[in-house]
PDB file of C-alpha atoms in Angstrom:
ATOM      1  CA  MET A   1     -11.332   5.078  21.094  1.00  0.00           C
ATOM      2  CA  LYS A   2     -14.313   4.614  18.839  1.00  0.00           C
ATOM      3  CA  GLY A   3     -13.412   3.483  15.327  1.00  0.00           C
ATOM      4  CA  LEU A   4     -15.374   5.427  12.708  1.00  0.00           C
ATOM      5  CA  ALA A   5     -13.858   4.503   9.339  1.00  0.00           C
ATOM      6  CA  PHE A   6     -10.772   3.687   7.329  1.00  0.00           C
ATOM      7  CA  TRP A   7      -9.839   6.417   4.875  1.00  0.00           C
ATOM      8  CA  PRO A   8      -7.933   5.324   1.782  1.00  0.00           C
ATOM      9  CA  ASN A   9      -4.593   6.342   0.423  1.00  0.00           C
ATOM     10  CA  GLY A  10      -4.418   3.701  -2.311  1.00  0.00           C
ATOM     11  CA  PHE A  11      -2.655   0.472  -3.123  1.00  0.00           C
ATOM     12  CA  LYS A  12       1.103   0.260  -2.800  1.00  0.00           C
ATOM     13  CA  HIS A  13       3.446  -0.660  -5.621  1.00  0.00           C
ATOM     14  CA  ILE A  14       7.200  -1.239  -5.847  1.00  0.00           C
ATOM     15  CA  THR A  15       9.757   0.949  -7.592  1.00  0.00           C
ATOM     16  CA  ASN A  16      13.451   0.148  -7.840  1.00  0.00           C
ATOM     17  CA  SER A  17      16.598   1.111  -9.691  1.00  0.00           C
ATOM     18  CA  GLU A  18      17.833  -2.380 -10.554  1.00  0.00           C
ATOM     19  CA  ARG A  19      15.299  -4.408 -12.574  1.00  0.00           C
ATOM     20  CA  GLU A  20      11.718  -5.086 -13.490  1.00  0.00           C
ATOM     21  CA  ILE A  21       9.793  -6.956 -10.808  1.00  0.00           C
ATOM     22  CA  LYS A  22       7.643  -9.627 -12.459  1.00  0.00           C
ATOM     23  CA  GLU A  23       8.004 -12.450  -9.971  1.00  0.00           C
ATOM     24  CA  PRO A  24       9.093 -12.849  -6.354  1.00  0.00           C
ATOM     25  CA  SER A  25      12.651 -13.905  -7.237  1.00  0.00           C
ATOM     26  CA  ASP A  26      13.163 -10.519  -8.936  1.00  0.00           C
ATOM     27  CA  LEU A  27      13.192  -8.946  -5.468  1.00  0.00           C
ATOM     28  CA  LYS A  28      16.036 -11.142  -4.236  1.00  0.00           C
ATOM     29  CA  GLY A  29      18.890  -9.089  -2.814  1.00  0.00           C
ATOM     30  CA  LEU A  30      17.122  -5.727  -3.061  1.00  0.00           C
ATOM     31  CA  LYS A  31      16.845  -3.253  -0.186  1.00  0.00           C
ATOM     32  CA  ILE A  32      13.308  -1.869  -0.255  1.00  0.00           C
ATOM     33  CA  ARG A  33      12.159   1.055   1.884  1.00  0.00           C
ATOM     34  CA  THR A  34       8.978   0.257   3.771  1.00  0.00           C
ATOM     35  CA  HIS A  35       7.282   1.904   6.718  1.00  0.00           C
ATOM     36  CA  GLY A  36       8.368  -1.132   8.761  1.00  0.00           C
ATOM     37  CA  GLY A  37       6.468  -3.648  10.791  1.00  0.00           C
ATOM     38  CA  GLU A  38       6.722  -7.359  11.376  1.00  0.00           C
ATOM     39  CA  ILE A  39       4.395  -8.453   8.570  1.00  0.00           C
ATOM     40  CA  LEU A  40       6.255  -6.381   5.957  1.00  0.00           C
ATOM     41  CA  ASN A  41       9.613  -7.547   7.277  1.00  0.00           C
ATOM     42  CA  ASP A  42       8.463 -11.180   7.102  1.00  0.00           C
ATOM     43  CA  SER A  43       7.110 -10.645   3.583  1.00  0.00           C
ATOM     44  CA  TYR A  44      10.269  -9.130   2.154  1.00  0.00           C
ATOM     45  CA  LYS A  45      12.393 -11.741   3.915  1.00  0.00           C
ATOM     46  CA  GLN A  46      10.296 -14.403   2.170  1.00  0.00           C
ATOM     47  CA  PHE A  47      11.206 -12.738  -1.153  1.00  0.00           C
ATOM     48  CA  GLY A  48      14.906 -12.686  -0.246  1.00  0.00           C
ATOM     49  CA  ALA A  49      14.864  -8.899   0.019  1.00  0.00           C
ATOM     50  CA  ALA A  50      15.449  -6.531   2.907  1.00  0.00           C
ATOM     51  CA  SER A  51      12.697  -4.320   4.315  1.00  0.00           C
ATOM     52  CA  THR A  52      14.432  -1.108   5.357  1.00  0.00           C
ATOM     53  CA  LYS A  53      12.656   1.507   7.444  1.00  0.00           C
ATOM     54  CA  ILE A  54      13.527   5.060   6.409  1.00  0.00           C
ATOM     55  CA  ALA A  55      11.594   8.236   7.196  1.00  0.00           C
ATOM     56  CA  PHE A  56       9.347   9.298   4.311  1.00  0.00           C
ATOM     57  CA  ASN A  57      11.111  12.664   3.934  1.00  0.00           C
ATOM     58  CA  ASP A  58      14.464  10.897   3.495  1.00  0.00           C
ATOM     59  CA  VAL A  59      13.404   8.349   0.854  1.00  0.00           C
ATOM     60  CA  TYR A  60      14.256  10.384  -2.264  1.00  0.00           C
ATOM     61  CA  GLN A  61      17.797  11.044  -1.071  1.00  0.00           C
ATOM     62  CA  ALA A  62      18.263   7.419   0.018  1.00  0.00           C
ATOM     63  CA  LEU A  63      17.182   6.288  -3.451  1.00  0.00           C
ATOM     64  CA  GLN A  64      19.412   8.862  -5.109  1.00  0.00           C
ATOM     65  CA  LEU A  65      22.458   7.845  -3.059  1.00  0.00           C
ATOM     66  CA  GLY A  66      21.814   4.125  -3.473  1.00  0.00           C
ATOM     67  CA  THR A  67      21.335   3.578   0.259  1.00  0.00           C
ATOM     68  CA  ILE A  68      18.254   1.602  -0.796  1.00  0.00           C
ATOM     69  CA  ASP A  69      17.410   0.047  -4.145  1.00  0.00           C
ATOM     70  CA  GLY A  70      13.712   0.759  -4.108  1.00  0.00           C
ATOM     71  CA  GLN A  71      10.614   1.626  -2.158  1.00  0.00           C
ATOM     72  CA  GLU A  72       6.930   0.779  -1.900  1.00  0.00           C
ATOM     73  CA  ASN A  73       4.245   3.435  -2.103  1.00  0.00           C
ATOM     74  CA  ASN A  74       0.971   4.421  -3.694  1.00  0.00           C
ATOM     75  CA  LEU A  75       1.020   5.962  -7.154  1.00  0.00           C
ATOM     76  CA  THR A  76       0.122   9.426  -5.921  1.00  0.00           C
ATOM     77  CA  ASN A  77       3.159   9.490  -3.627  1.00  0.00           C
ATOM     78  CA  ILE A  78       5.420   7.972  -6.279  1.00  0.00           C
ATOM     79  CA  LYS A  79       4.440  10.794  -8.634  1.00  0.00           C
ATOM     80  CA  SER A  80       4.392  13.657  -6.125  1.00  0.00           C
ATOM     81  CA  GLN A  81       7.793  12.671  -4.693  1.00  0.00           C
ATOM     82  CA  SER A  82       9.340  12.465  -8.194  1.00  0.00           C
ATOM     83  CA  TYR A  83      10.694   8.972  -7.603  1.00  0.00           C
ATOM     84  CA  ASP A  84      10.804   8.522 -11.372  1.00  0.00           C
ATOM     85  CA  GLU A  85      13.876  10.796 -11.310  1.00  0.00           C
ATOM     86  CA  VAL A  86      15.837   8.215  -9.297  1.00  0.00           C
ATOM     87  CA  GLN A  87      14.071   4.935 -10.110  1.00  0.00           C
ATOM     88  CA  GLY A  88      13.918   3.126 -13.434  1.00  0.00           C
ATOM     89  CA  TYR A  89      11.232   0.550 -12.727  1.00  0.00           C
ATOM     90  CA  LEU A  90       7.692   0.554 -11.380  1.00  0.00           C
ATOM     91  CA  SER A  91       5.832  -2.690 -10.805  1.00  0.00           C
ATOM     92  CA  LEU A  92       2.101  -2.395 -10.209  1.00  0.00           C
ATOM     93  CA  THR A  93       1.896  -5.017  -7.486  1.00  0.00           C
ATOM     94  CA  ASN A  94      -1.160  -3.887  -5.473  1.00  0.00           C
ATOM     95  CA  HIS A  95       0.488  -5.758  -2.609  1.00  0.00           C
ATOM     96  CA  THR A  96      -0.918  -3.713   0.246  1.00  0.00           C
ATOM     97  CA  ARG A  97      -3.073  -0.678   0.935  1.00  0.00           C
ATOM     98  CA  THR A  98      -2.523   2.345   3.044  1.00  0.00           C
ATOM     99  CA  GLU A  99      -5.568   3.113   5.156  1.00  0.00           C
ATOM    100  CA  TYR A 100      -5.857   5.801   7.772  1.00  0.00           C
ATOM    101  CA  GLY A 101      -7.970   4.990  10.798  1.00  0.00           C
ATOM    102  CA  LEU A 102     -10.497   7.668  11.699  1.00  0.00           C
ATOM    103  CA  VAL A 103     -11.271   7.504  15.404  1.00  0.00           C
ATOM    104  CA  ALA A 104     -13.030   9.554  18.048  1.00  0.00           C
ATOM    105  CA  ASN A 105     -12.680   9.702  21.788  1.00  0.00           C
ATOM    106  CA  LYS A 106     -15.047   6.994  23.045  1.00  0.00           C
ATOM    107  CA  GLY A 107     -16.202   9.011  26.059  1.00  0.00           C
ATOM    108  CA  TRP A 108     -17.022  11.986  23.855  1.00  0.00           C
ATOM    109  CA  TRP A 109     -18.826   9.750  21.349  1.00  0.00           C
ATOM    110  CA  ASP A 110     -20.830   7.970  24.056  1.00  0.00           C
ATOM    111  CA  ASP A 111     -21.999  11.324  25.445  1.00  0.00           C
ATOM    112  CA  LEU A 112     -23.513  12.340  22.088  1.00  0.00           C
ATOM    113  CA  ASN A 113     -27.235  11.924  21.562  1.00  0.00           C
ATOM    114  CA  ASP A 114     -28.422   9.375  18.990  1.00  0.00           C
ATOM    115  CA  GLN A 115     -29.362  12.007  16.411  1.00  0.00           C
ATOM    116  CA  THR A 116     -25.886  13.576  16.514  1.00  0.00           C
ATOM    117  CA  LYS A 117     -24.221  10.142  16.303  1.00  0.00           C
ATOM    118  CA  LYS A 118     -26.301   9.339  13.230  1.00  0.00           C
ATOM    119  CA  LEU A 119     -25.481  12.684  11.578  1.00  0.00           C
ATOM    120  CA  LEU A 120     -21.767  12.199  12.227  1.00  0.00           C
ATOM    121  CA  SER A 121     -21.836   8.552  11.109  1.00  0.00           C
ATOM    122  CA  ASP A 122     -23.641   9.476   7.896  1.00  0.00           C
ATOM    123  CA  ALA A 123     -21.142  12.275   7.239  1.00  0.00           C
ATOM    124  CA  VAL A 124     -18.208   9.920   7.843  1.00  0.00           C
ATOM    125  CA  ASP A 125     -19.750   7.317   5.505  1.00  0.00           C
ATOM    126  CA  GLU A 126     -20.197   9.927   2.775  1.00  0.00           C
ATOM    127  CA  ALA A 127     -16.679  11.311   3.269  1.00  0.00           C
ATOM    128  CA  THR A 128     -15.252   7.770   3.150  1.00  0.00           C
ATOM    129  CA  LYS A 129     -17.099   6.992  -0.086  1.00  0.00           C
ATOM    130  CA  LYS A 130     -15.914  10.258  -1.645  1.00  0.00           C
ATOM    131  CA  GLY A 131     -12.378   9.664  -0.378  1.00  0.00           C
ATOM    132  CA  ARG A 132     -12.253   6.230  -2.005  1.00  0.00           C
ATOM    133  CA  GLU A 133     -13.452   7.715  -5.305  1.00  0.00           C
ATOM    134  CA  LEU A 134     -10.842  10.488  -5.121  1.00  0.00           C
ATOM    135  CA  ALA A 135      -8.021   8.099  -4.178  1.00  0.00           C
ATOM    136  CA  LYS A 136      -8.858   5.896  -7.151  1.00  0.00           C
ATOM    137  CA  LYS A 137      -9.062   8.873  -9.521  1.00  0.00           C
ATOM    138  CA  GLU A 138      -5.806  10.386  -8.238  1.00  0.00           C
ATOM    139  CA  SER A 139      -4.024   7.023  -8.583  1.00  0.00           C
ATOM    140  CA  GLU A 140      -5.225   6.658 -12.171  1.00  0.00           C
ATOM    141  CA  GLU A 141      -4.093  10.206 -12.996  1.00  0.00           C
ATOM    142  CA  ALA A 142      -0.703   9.682 -11.340  1.00  0.00           C
ATOM    143  CA  LEU A 143      -0.141   6.497 -13.356  1.00  0.00           C
ATOM    144  CA  LYS A 144      -1.005   8.299 -16.606  1.00  0.00           C
ATOM    145  CA  GLU A 145       1.481  11.059 -15.744  1.00  0.00           C
ATOM    146  CA  ILE A 146       4.211   8.560 -14.830  1.00  0.00           C
ATOM    147  CA  GLU A 147       3.683   6.642 -18.065  1.00  0.00           C
ATOM    148  CA  ALA A 148       3.578   9.844 -20.135  1.00  0.00           C
ATOM    149  CA  ALA A 149       6.867  11.053 -18.615  1.00  0.00           C
ATOM    150  CA  GLY A 150       8.499   7.822 -19.807  1.00  0.00           C
ATOM    151  CA  LYS A 151      11.234   7.841 -17.169  1.00  0.00           C
ATOM    152  CA  MET A 152      10.203   4.565 -15.528  1.00  0.00           C
ATOM    153  CA  LYS A 153       9.440   1.259 -17.182  1.00  0.00           C
ATOM    154  CA  VAL A 154       5.992   0.322 -15.846  1.00  0.00           C
ATOM    155  CA  HIS A 155       5.070  -3.327 -15.450  1.00  0.00           C
ATOM    156  CA  LYS A 156       1.406  -4.191 -14.961  1.00  0.00           C
ATOM    157  CA  MET A 157       1.281  -7.553 -13.225  1.00  0.00           C
ATOM    158  CA  THR A 158      -0.820 -10.308 -14.691  1.00  0.00           C
ATOM    159  CA  GLU A 159      -3.059 -12.412 -12.483  1.00  0.00           C
ATOM    160  CA  GLU A 160      -0.635 -15.321 -12.865  1.00  0.00           C
ATOM    161  CA  GLU A 161       2.277 -13.167 -11.716  1.00  0.00           C
ATOM    162  CA  HIS A 162       0.249 -11.901  -8.769  1.00  0.00           C
ATOM    163  CA  ASP A 163      -0.617 -15.470  -7.795  1.00  0.00           C
ATOM    164  CA  LYS A 164       3.104 -16.327  -7.597  1.00  0.00           C
ATOM    165  CA  PHE A 165       3.541 -13.597  -4.987  1.00  0.00           C
ATOM    166  CA  VAL A 166       0.586 -14.905  -2.988  1.00  0.00           C
ATOM    167  CA  GLN A 167       1.987 -18.454  -3.170  1.00  0.00           C
ATOM    168  CA  ILE A 168       5.438 -17.509  -1.902  1.00  0.00           C
ATOM    169  CA  LEU A 169       3.849 -15.452   0.870  1.00  0.00           C
ATOM    170  CA  GLN A 170       1.679 -18.338   2.062  1.00  0.00           C
ATOM    171  CA  PRO A 171       3.909 -19.020   5.112  1.00  0.00           C
ATOM    172  CA  VAL A 172       3.608 -15.345   6.113  1.00  0.00           C
ATOM    173  CA  ILE A 173      -0.158 -15.411   5.518  1.00  0.00           C
ATOM    174  CA  ASP A 174      -0.453 -18.611   7.592  1.00  0.00           C
ATOM    175  CA  LYS A 175       1.635 -17.169  10.442  1.00  0.00           C
ATOM    176  CA  TRP A 176      -0.268 -13.896  10.697  1.00  0.00           C
ATOM    177  CA  SER A 177      -3.744 -15.236   9.920  1.00  0.00           C
ATOM    178  CA  LYS A 178      -3.581 -17.172  13.200  1.00  0.00           C
ATOM    179  CA  LYS A 179      -3.473 -13.788  14.935  1.00  0.00           C
ATOM    180  CA  MET A 180      -6.200 -12.135  12.821  1.00  0.00           C
ATOM    181  CA  ASP A 181      -9.775 -12.693  11.812  1.00  0.00           C
ATOM    182  CA  PRO A 182      -9.684 -15.097   8.791  1.00  0.00           C
ATOM    183  CA  GLU A 183     -12.386 -13.033   7.073  1.00  0.00           C
ATOM    184  CA  ILE A 184     -10.078  -9.997   7.118  1.00  0.00           C
ATOM    185  CA  ILE A 185      -7.284 -12.027   5.471  1.00  0.00           C
ATOM    186  CA  GLU A 186      -9.712 -13.272   2.800  1.00  0.00           C
ATOM    187  CA  ASN A 187     -10.956  -9.733   2.102  1.00  0.00           C
ATOM    188  CA  ILE A 188      -7.370  -8.467   1.785  1.00  0.00           C
ATOM    189  CA  LEU A 189      -6.462 -11.178  -0.704  1.00  0.00           C
ATOM    190  CA  ASP A 190      -9.635 -10.505  -2.720  1.00  0.00           C
ATOM    191  CA  MET A 191      -8.952  -6.743  -2.844  1.00  0.00           C
ATOM    192  CA  GLN A 192      -5.535  -7.243  -4.381  1.00  0.00           C
ATOM    193  CA  LYS A 193      -6.791  -9.034  -7.466  1.00  0.00           C
TER     194      LYS A 193
END
């Protein structure tokens, strides 16, 4: 495969039905739906919470039935899935991003002439830039709609609160940064501020 770009779907935030999340200890004992994976599992374990993998289409019902206490998602999904109907709290944590990898078959790509590669690369760059602008705009609009509906109490984390999350996650960051490029870890931490 030939990697072409990462297309954005926005920062993730946490909703739940129990309490406002202002610091890591507020997550203790909660069951949070995630898309799974070792890093997320390690992170939620560090908070004293459970990372529970549930199919996206089943999340609303799981929240409604109390199978899980909360979930993490971008604002556009939180709004479009009407999670404010079954969740009382939204914490704007910016704790991770959803990015979709855009790839091409390497053999196909390698067979293209240089002019075609440049045209495609330029088009992908432009689409990526536009996608980032749209994702940001859609997130801002979704937040305004969520706040206007008034069904969820929205907490906008301060820098100090965010730093507490980073501090408690330091063991997870240390563990996984040994397996990743340190520059990538630094960029991730910078993006979340």
